[in-house]
Structures are given as C-alpha cells and as structure tokens.
mmCIF file with all atom_site columns, N, CA and C in Angstrom:
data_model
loop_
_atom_site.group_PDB
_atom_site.id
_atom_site.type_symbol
_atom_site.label_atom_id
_atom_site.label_alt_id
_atom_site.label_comp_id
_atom_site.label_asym_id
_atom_site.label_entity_id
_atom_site.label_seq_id
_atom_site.pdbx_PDB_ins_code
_atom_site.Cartn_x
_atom_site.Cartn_y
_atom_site.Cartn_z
_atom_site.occupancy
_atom_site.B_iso_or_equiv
_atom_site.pdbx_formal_charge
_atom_site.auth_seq_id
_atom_site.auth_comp_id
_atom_site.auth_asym_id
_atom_site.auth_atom_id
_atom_site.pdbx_PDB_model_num
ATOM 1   N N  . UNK A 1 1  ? 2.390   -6.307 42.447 1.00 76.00 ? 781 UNK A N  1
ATOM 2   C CA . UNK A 1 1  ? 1.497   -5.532 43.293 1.00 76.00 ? 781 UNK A CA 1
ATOM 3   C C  . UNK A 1 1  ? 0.082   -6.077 43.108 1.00 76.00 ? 781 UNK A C  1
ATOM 4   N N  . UNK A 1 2  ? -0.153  -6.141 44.284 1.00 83.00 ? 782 UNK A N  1
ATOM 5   C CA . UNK A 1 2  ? -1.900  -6.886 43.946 1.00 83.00 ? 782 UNK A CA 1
ATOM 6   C C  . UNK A 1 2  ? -3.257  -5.813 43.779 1.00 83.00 ? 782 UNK A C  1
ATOM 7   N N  . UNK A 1 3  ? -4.320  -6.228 42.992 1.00 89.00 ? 783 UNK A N  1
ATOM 8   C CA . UNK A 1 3  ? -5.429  -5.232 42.528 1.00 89.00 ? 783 UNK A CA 1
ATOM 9   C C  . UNK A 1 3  ? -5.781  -4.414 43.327 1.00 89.00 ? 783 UNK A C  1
ATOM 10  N N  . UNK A 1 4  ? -6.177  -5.254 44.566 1.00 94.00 ? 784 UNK A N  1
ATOM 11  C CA . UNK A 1 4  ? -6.546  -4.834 46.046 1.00 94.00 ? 784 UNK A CA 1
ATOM 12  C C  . UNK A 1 4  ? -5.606  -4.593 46.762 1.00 94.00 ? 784 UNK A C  1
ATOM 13  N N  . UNK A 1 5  ? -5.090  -3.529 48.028 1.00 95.00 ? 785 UNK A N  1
ATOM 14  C CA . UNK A 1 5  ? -4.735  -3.423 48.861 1.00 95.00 ? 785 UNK A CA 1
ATOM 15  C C  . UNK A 1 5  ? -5.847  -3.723 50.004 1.00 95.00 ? 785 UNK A C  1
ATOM 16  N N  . UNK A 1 6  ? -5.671  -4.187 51.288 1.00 95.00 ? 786 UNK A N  1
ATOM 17  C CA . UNK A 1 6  ? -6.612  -4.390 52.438 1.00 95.00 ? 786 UNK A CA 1
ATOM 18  C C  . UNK A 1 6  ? -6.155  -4.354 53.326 1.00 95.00 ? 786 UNK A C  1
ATOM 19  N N  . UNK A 1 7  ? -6.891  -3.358 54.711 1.00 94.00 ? 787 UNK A N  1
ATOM 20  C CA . UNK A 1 7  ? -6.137  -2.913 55.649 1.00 94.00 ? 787 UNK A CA 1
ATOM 21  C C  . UNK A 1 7  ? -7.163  -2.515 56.405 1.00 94.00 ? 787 UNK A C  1
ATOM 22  N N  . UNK A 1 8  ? -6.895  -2.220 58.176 1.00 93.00 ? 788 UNK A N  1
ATOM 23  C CA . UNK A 1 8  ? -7.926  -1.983 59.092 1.00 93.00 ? 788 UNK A CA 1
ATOM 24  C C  . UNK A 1 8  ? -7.154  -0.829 59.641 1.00 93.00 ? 788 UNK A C  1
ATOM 25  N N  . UNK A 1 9  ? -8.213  -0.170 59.904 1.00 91.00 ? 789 UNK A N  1
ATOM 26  C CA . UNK A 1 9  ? -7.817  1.128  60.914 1.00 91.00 ? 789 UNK A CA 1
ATOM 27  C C  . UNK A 1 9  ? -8.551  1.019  61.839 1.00 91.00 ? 789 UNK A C  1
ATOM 28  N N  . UNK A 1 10 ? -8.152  2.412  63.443 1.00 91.00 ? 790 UNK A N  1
ATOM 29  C CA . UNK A 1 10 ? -8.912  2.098  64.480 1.00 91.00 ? 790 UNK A CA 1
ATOM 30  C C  . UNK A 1 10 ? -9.888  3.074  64.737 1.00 91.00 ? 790 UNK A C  1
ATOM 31  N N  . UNK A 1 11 ? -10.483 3.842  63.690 1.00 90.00 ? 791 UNK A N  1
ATOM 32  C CA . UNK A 1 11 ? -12.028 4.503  63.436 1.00 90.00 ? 791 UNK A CA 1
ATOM 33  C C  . UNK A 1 11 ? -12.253 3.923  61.906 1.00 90.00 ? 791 UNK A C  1
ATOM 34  N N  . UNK A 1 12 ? -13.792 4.596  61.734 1.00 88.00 ? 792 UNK A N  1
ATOM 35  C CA . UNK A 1 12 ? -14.609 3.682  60.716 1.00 88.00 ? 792 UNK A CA 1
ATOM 36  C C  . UNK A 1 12 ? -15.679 4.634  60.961 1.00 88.00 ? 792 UNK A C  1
ATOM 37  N N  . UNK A 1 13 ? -16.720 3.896  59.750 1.00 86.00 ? 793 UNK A N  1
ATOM 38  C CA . UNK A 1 13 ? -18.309 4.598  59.664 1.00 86.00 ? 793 UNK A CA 1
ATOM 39  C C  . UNK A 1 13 ? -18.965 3.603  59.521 1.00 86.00 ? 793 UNK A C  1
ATOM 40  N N  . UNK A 1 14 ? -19.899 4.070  59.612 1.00 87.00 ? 794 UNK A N  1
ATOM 41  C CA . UNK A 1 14 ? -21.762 3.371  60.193 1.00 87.00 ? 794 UNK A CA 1
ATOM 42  C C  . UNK A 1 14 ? -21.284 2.249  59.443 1.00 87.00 ? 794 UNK A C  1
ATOM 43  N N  . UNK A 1 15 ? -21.053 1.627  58.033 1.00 88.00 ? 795 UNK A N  1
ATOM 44  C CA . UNK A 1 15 ? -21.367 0.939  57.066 1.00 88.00 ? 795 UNK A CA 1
ATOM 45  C C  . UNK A 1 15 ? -19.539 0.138  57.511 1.00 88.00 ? 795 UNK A C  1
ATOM 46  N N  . UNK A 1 16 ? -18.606 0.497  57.500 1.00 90.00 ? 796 UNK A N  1
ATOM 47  C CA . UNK A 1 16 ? -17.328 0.218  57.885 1.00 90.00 ? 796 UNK A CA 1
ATOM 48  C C  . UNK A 1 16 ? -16.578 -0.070 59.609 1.00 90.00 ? 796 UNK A C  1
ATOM 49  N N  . UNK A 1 17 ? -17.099 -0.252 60.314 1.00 93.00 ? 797 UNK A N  1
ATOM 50  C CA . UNK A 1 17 ? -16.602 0.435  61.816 1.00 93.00 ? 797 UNK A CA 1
ATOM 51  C C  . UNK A 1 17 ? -15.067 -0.085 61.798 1.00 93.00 ? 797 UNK A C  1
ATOM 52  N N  . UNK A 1 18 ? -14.730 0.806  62.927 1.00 93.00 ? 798 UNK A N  1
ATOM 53  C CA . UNK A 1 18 ? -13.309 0.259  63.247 1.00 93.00 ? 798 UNK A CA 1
ATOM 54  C C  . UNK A 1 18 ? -12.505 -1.140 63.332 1.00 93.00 ? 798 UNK A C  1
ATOM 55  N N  . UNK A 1 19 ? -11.455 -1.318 62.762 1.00 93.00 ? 799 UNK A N  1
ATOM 56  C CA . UNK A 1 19 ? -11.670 -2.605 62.987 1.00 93.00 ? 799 UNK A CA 1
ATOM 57  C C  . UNK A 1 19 ? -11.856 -3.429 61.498 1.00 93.00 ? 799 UNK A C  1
ATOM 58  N N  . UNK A 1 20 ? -12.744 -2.945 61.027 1.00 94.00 ? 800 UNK A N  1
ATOM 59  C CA . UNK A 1 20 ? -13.485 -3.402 59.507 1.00 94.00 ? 800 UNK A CA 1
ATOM 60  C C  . UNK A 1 20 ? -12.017 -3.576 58.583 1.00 94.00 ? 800 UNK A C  1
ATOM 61  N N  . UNK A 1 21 ? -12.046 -4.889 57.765 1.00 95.00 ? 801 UNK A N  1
ATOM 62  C CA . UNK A 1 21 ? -11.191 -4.792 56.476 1.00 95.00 ? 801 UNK A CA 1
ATOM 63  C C  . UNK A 1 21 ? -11.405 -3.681 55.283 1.00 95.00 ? 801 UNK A C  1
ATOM 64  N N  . UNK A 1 22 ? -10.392 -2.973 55.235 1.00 96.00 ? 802 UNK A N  1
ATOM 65  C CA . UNK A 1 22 ? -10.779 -1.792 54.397 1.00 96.00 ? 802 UNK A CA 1
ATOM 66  C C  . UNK A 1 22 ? -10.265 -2.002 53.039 1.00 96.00 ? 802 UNK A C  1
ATOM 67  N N  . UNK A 1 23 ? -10.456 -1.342 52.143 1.00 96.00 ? 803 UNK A N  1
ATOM 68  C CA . UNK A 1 23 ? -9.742  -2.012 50.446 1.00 96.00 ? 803 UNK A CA 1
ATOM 69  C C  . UNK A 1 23 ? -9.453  -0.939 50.184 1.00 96.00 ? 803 UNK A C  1
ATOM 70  N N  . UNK A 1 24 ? -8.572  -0.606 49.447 1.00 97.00 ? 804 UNK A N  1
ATOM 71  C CA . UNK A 1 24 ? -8.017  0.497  48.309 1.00 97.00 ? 804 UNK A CA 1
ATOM 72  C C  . UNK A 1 24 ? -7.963  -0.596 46.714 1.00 97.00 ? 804 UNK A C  1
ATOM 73  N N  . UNK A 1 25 ? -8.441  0.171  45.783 1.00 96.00 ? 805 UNK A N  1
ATOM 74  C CA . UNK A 1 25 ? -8.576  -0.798 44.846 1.00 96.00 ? 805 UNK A CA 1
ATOM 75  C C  . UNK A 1 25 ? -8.224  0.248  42.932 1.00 96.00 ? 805 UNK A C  1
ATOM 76  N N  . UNK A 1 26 ? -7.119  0.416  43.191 1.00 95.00 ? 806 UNK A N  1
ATOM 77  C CA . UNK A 1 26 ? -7.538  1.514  41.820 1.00 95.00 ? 806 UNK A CA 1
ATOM 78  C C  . UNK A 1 26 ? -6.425  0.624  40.974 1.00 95.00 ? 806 UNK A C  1
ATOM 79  N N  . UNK A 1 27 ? -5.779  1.646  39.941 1.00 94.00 ? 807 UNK A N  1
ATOM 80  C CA . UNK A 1 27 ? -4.490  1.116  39.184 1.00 94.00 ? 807 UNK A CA 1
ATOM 81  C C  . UNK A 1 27 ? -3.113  0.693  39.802 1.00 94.00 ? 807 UNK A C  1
ATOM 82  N N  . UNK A 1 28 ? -2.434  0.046  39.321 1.00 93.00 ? 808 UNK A N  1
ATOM 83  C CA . UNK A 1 28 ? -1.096  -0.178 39.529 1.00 93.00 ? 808 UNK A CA 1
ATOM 84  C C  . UNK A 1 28 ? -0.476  0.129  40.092 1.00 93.00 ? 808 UNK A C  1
ATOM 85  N N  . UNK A 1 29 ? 0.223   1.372  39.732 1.00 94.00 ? 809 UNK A N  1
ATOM 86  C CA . UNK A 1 29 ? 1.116   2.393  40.172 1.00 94.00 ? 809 UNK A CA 1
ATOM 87  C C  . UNK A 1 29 ? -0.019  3.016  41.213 1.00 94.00 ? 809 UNK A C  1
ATOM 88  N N  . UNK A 1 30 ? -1.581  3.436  40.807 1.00 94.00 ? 810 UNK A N  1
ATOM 89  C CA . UNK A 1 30 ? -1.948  4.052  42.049 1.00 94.00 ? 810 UNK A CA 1
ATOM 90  C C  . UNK A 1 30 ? -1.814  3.644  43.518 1.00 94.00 ? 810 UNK A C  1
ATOM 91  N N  . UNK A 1 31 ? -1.785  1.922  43.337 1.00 95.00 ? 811 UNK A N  1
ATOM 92  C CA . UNK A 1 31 ? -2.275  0.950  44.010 1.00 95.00 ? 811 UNK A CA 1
ATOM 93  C C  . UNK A 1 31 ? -0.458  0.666  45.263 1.00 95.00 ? 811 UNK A C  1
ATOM 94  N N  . UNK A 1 32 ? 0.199   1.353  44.151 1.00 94.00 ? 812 UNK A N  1
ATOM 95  C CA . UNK A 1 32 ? 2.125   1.434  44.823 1.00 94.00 ? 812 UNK A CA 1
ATOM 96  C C  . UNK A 1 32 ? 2.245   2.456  45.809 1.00 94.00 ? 812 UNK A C  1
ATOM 97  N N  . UNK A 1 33 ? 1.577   3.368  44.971 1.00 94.00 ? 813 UNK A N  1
ATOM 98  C CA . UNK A 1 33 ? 1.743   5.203  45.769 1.00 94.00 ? 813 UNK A CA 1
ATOM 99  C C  . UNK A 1 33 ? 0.531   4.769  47.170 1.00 94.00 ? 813 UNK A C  1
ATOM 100 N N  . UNK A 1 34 ? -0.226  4.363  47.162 1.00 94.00 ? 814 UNK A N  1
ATOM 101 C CA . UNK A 1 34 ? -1.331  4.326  48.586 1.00 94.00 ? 814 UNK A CA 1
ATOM 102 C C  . UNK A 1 34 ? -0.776  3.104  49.435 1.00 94.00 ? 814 UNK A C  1
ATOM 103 N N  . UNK A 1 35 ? -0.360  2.341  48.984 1.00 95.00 ? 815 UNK A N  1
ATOM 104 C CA . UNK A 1 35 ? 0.474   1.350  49.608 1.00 95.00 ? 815 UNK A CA 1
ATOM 105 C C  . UNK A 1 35 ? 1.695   1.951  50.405 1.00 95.00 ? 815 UNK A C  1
ATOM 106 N N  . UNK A 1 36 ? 2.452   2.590  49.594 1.00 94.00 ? 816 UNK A N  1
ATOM 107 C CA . UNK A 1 36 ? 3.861   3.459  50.365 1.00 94.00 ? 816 UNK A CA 1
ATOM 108 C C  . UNK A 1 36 ? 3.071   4.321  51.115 1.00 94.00 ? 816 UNK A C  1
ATOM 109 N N  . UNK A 1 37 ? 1.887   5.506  51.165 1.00 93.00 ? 817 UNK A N  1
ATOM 110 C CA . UNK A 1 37 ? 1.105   6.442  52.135 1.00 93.00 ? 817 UNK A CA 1
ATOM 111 C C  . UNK A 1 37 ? 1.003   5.726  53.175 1.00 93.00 ? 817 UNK A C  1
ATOM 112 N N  . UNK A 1 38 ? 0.291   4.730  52.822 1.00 94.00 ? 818 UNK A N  1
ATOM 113 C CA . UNK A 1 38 ? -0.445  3.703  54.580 1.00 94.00 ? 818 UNK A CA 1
ATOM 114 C C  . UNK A 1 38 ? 1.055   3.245  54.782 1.00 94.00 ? 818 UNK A C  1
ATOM 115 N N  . UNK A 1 39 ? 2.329   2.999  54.421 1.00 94.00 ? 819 UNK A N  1
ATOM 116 C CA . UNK A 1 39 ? 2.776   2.106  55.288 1.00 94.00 ? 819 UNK A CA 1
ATOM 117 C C  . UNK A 1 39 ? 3.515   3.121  56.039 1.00 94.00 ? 819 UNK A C  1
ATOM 118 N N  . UNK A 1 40 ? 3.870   4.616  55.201 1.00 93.00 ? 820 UNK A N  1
ATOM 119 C CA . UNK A 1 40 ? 4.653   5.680  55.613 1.00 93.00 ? 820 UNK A CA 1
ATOM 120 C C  . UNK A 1 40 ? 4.023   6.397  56.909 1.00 93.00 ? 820 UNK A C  1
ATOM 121 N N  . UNK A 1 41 ? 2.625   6.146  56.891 1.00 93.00 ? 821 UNK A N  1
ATOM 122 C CA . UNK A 1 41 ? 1.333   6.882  58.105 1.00 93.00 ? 821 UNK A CA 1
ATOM 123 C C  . UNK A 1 41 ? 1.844   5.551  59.102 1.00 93.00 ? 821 UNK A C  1
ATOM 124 N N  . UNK A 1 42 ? 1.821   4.542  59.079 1.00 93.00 ? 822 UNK A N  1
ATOM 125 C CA . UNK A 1 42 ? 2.133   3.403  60.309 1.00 93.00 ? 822 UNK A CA 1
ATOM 126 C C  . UNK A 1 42 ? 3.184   3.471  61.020 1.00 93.00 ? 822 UNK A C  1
ATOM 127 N N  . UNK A 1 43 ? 4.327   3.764  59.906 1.00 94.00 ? 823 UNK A N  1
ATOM 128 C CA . UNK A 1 43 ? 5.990   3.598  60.657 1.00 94.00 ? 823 UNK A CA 1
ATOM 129 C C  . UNK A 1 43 ? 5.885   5.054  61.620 1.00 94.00 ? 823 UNK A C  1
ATOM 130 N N  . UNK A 1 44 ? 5.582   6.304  60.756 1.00 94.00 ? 824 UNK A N  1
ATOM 131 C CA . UNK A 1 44 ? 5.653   7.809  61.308 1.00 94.00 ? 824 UNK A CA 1
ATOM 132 C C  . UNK A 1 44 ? 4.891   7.907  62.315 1.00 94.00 ? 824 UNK A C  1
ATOM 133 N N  . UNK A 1 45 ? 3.506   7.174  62.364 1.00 92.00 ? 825 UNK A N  1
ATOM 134 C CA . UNK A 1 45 ? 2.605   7.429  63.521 1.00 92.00 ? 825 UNK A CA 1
ATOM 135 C C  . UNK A 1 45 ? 1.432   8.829  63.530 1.00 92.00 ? 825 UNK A C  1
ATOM 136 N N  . UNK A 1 46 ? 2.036   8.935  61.803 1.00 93.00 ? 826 UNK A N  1
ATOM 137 C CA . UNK A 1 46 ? 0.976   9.703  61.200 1.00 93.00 ? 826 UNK A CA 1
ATOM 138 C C  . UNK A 1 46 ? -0.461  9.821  61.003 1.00 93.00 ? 826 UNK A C  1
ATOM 139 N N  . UNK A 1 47 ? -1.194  10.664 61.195 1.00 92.00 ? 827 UNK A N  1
ATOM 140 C CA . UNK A 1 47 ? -2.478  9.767  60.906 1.00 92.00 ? 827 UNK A CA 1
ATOM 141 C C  . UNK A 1 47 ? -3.321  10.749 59.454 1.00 92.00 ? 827 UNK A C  1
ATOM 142 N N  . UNK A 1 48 ? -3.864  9.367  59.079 1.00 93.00 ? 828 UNK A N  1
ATOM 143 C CA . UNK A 1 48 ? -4.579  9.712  57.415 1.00 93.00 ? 828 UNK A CA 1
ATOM 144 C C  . UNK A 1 48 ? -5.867  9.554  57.874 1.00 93.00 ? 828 UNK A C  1
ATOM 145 N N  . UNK A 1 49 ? -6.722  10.674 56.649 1.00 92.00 ? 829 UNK A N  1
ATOM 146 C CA . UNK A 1 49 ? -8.006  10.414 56.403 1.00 92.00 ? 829 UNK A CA 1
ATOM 147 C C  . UNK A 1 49 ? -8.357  9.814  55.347 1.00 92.00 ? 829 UNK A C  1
ATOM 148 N N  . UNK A 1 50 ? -9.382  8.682  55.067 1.00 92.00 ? 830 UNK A N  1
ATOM 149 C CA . UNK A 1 50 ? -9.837  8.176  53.863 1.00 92.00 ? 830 UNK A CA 1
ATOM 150 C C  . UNK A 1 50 ? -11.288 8.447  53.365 1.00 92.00 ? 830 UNK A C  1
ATOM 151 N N  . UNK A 1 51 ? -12.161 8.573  52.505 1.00 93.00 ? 831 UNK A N  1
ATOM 152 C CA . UNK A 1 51 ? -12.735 8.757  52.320 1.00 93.00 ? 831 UNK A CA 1
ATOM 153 C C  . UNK A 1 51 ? -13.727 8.057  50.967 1.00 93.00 ? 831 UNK A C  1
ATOM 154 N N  . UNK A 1 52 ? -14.668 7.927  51.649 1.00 92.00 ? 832 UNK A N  1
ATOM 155 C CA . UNK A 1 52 ? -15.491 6.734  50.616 1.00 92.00 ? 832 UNK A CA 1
ATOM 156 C C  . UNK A 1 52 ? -17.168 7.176  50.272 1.00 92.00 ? 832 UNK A C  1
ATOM 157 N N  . UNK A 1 53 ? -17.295 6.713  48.960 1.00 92.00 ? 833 UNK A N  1
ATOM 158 C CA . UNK A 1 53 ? -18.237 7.344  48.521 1.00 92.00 ? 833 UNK A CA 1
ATOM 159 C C  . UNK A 1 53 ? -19.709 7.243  49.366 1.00 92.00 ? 833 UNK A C  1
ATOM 160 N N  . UNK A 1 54 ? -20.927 8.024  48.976 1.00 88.00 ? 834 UNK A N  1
ATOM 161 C CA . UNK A 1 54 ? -21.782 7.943  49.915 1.00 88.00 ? 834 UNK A CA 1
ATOM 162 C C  . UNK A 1 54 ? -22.473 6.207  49.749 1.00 88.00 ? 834 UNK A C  1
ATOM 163 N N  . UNK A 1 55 ? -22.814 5.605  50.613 1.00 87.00 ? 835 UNK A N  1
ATOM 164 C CA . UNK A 1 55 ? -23.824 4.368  50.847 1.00 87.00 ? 835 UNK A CA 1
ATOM 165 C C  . UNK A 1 55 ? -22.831 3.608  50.409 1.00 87.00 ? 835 UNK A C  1
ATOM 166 N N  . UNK A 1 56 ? -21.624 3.664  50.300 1.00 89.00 ? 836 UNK A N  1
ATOM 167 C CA . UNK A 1 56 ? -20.656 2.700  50.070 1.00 89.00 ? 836 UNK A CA 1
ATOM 168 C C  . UNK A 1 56 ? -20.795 1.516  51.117 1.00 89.00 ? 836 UNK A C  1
ATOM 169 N N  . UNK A 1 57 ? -21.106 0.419  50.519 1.00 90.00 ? 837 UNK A N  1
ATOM 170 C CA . UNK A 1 57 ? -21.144 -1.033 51.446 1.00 90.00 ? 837 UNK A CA 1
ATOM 171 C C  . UNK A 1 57 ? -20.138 -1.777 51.544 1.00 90.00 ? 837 UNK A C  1
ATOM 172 N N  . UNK A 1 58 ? -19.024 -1.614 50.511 1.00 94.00 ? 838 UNK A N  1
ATOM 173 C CA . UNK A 1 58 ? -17.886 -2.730 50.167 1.00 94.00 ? 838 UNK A CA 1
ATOM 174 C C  . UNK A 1 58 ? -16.415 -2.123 50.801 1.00 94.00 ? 838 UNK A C  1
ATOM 175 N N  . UNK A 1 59 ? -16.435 -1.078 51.736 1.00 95.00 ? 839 UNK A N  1
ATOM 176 C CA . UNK A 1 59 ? -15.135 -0.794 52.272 1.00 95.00 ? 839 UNK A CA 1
ATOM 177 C C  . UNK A 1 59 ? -14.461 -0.545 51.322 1.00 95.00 ? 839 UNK A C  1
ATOM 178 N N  . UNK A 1 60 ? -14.650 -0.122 50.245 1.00 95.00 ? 840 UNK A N  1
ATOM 179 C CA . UNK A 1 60 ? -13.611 0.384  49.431 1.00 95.00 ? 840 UNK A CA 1
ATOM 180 C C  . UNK A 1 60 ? -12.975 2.013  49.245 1.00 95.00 ? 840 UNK A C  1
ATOM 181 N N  . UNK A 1 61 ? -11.849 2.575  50.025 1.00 95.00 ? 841 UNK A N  1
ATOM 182 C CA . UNK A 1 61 ? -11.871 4.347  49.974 1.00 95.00 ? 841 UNK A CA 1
ATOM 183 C C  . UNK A 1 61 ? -11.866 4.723  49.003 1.00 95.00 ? 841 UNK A C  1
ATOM 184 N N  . UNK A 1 62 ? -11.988 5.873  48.686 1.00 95.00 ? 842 UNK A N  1
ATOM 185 C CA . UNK A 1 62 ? -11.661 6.520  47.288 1.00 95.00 ? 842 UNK A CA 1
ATOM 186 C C  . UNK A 1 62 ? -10.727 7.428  47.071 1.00 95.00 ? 842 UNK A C  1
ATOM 187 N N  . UNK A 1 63 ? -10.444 8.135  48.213 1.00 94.00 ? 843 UNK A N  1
ATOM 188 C CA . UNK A 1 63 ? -9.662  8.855  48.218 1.00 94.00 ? 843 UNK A CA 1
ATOM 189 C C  . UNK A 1 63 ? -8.929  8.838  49.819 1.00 94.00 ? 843 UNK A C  1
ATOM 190 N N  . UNK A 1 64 ? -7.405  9.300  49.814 1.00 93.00 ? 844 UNK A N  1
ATOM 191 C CA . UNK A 1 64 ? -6.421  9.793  50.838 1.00 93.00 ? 844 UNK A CA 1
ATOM 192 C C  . UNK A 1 64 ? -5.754  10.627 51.158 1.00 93.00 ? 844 UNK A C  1
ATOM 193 N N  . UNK A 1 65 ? -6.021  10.850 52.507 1.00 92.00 ? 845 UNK A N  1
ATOM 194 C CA . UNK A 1 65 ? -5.103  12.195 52.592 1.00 92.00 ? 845 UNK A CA 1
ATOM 195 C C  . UNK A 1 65 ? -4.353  11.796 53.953 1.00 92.00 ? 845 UNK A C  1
ATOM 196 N N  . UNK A 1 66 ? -3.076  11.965 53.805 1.00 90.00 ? 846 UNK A N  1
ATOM 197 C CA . UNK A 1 66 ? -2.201  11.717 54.674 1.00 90.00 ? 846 UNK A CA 1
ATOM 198 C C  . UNK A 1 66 ? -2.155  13.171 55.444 1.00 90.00 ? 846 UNK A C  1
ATOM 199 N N  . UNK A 1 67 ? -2.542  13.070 57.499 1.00 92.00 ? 847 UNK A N  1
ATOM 200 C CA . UNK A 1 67 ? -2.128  14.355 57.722 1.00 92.00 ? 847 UNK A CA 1
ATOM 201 C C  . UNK A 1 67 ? -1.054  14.673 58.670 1.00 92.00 ? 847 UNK A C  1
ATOM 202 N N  . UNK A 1 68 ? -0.655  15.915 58.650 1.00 85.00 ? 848 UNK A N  1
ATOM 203 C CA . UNK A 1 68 ? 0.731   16.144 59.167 1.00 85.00 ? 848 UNK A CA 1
ATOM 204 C C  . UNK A 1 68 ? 0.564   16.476 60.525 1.00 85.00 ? 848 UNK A C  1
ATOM 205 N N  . UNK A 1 69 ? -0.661  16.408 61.546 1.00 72.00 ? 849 UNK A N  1
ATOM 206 C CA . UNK A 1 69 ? -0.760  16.580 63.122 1.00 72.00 ? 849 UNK A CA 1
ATOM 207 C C  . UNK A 1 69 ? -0.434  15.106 63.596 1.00 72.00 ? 849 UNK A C  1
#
C-alpha cells in the first residue's frame, strides 16, 4: 500500500478546485480503510465529503465521510 493515496473529484475549494489531485496521506491500515471508502463511493455512486484543514495548500484531506444520499 503506498504512503499517499491520490485522487480527483468533481467539486473542490478555493485552494483545491475540482479536478485538482487530491492526497489522503495517514498510516497503513488507515491509508487501506480510505482507499476501500473512495473506491466503495465510485463503484456505488455514492457520494463522500472530505475535509481539509484551514489554509491547507497541499490537497491533502483529513478527514472522510462517506454519505448515504
């Protein structure tokens, strides 16, 4: 499993826009479990929110929430 995960979605913010390479970047196993979320939100047609710290420049989320509408 690699350090980084990287991935684009089709909304974004001021610093990220749509489109933008996005990173998930934590531990191991965290890095397995957000990997299976995003790929489980793509196949289902689910859609997730991510969320990244304030003045964040490097596209990196911090947190996910997969939602069920």
């Amino acid at each position: 499993m690699p350090n980084t995960i990287s991935f684009s979605m089709s909304a974004g913010t001021a610093s990220c826009p749509a489109g933008s390479w996005l990173k998930w970047s934590k531990t191991e196993d965290n890095n397995k479990v957000a990997f299976s979320t995003l790929m489980a939100a793509l196949m289902s047609g689910k859609k997730i929110n991510l969320y990244f710290l304030d003045n964040d420049t490097t596209c990196t989320a911090q947190f996910l929430h997969l939602l069920s509408e």
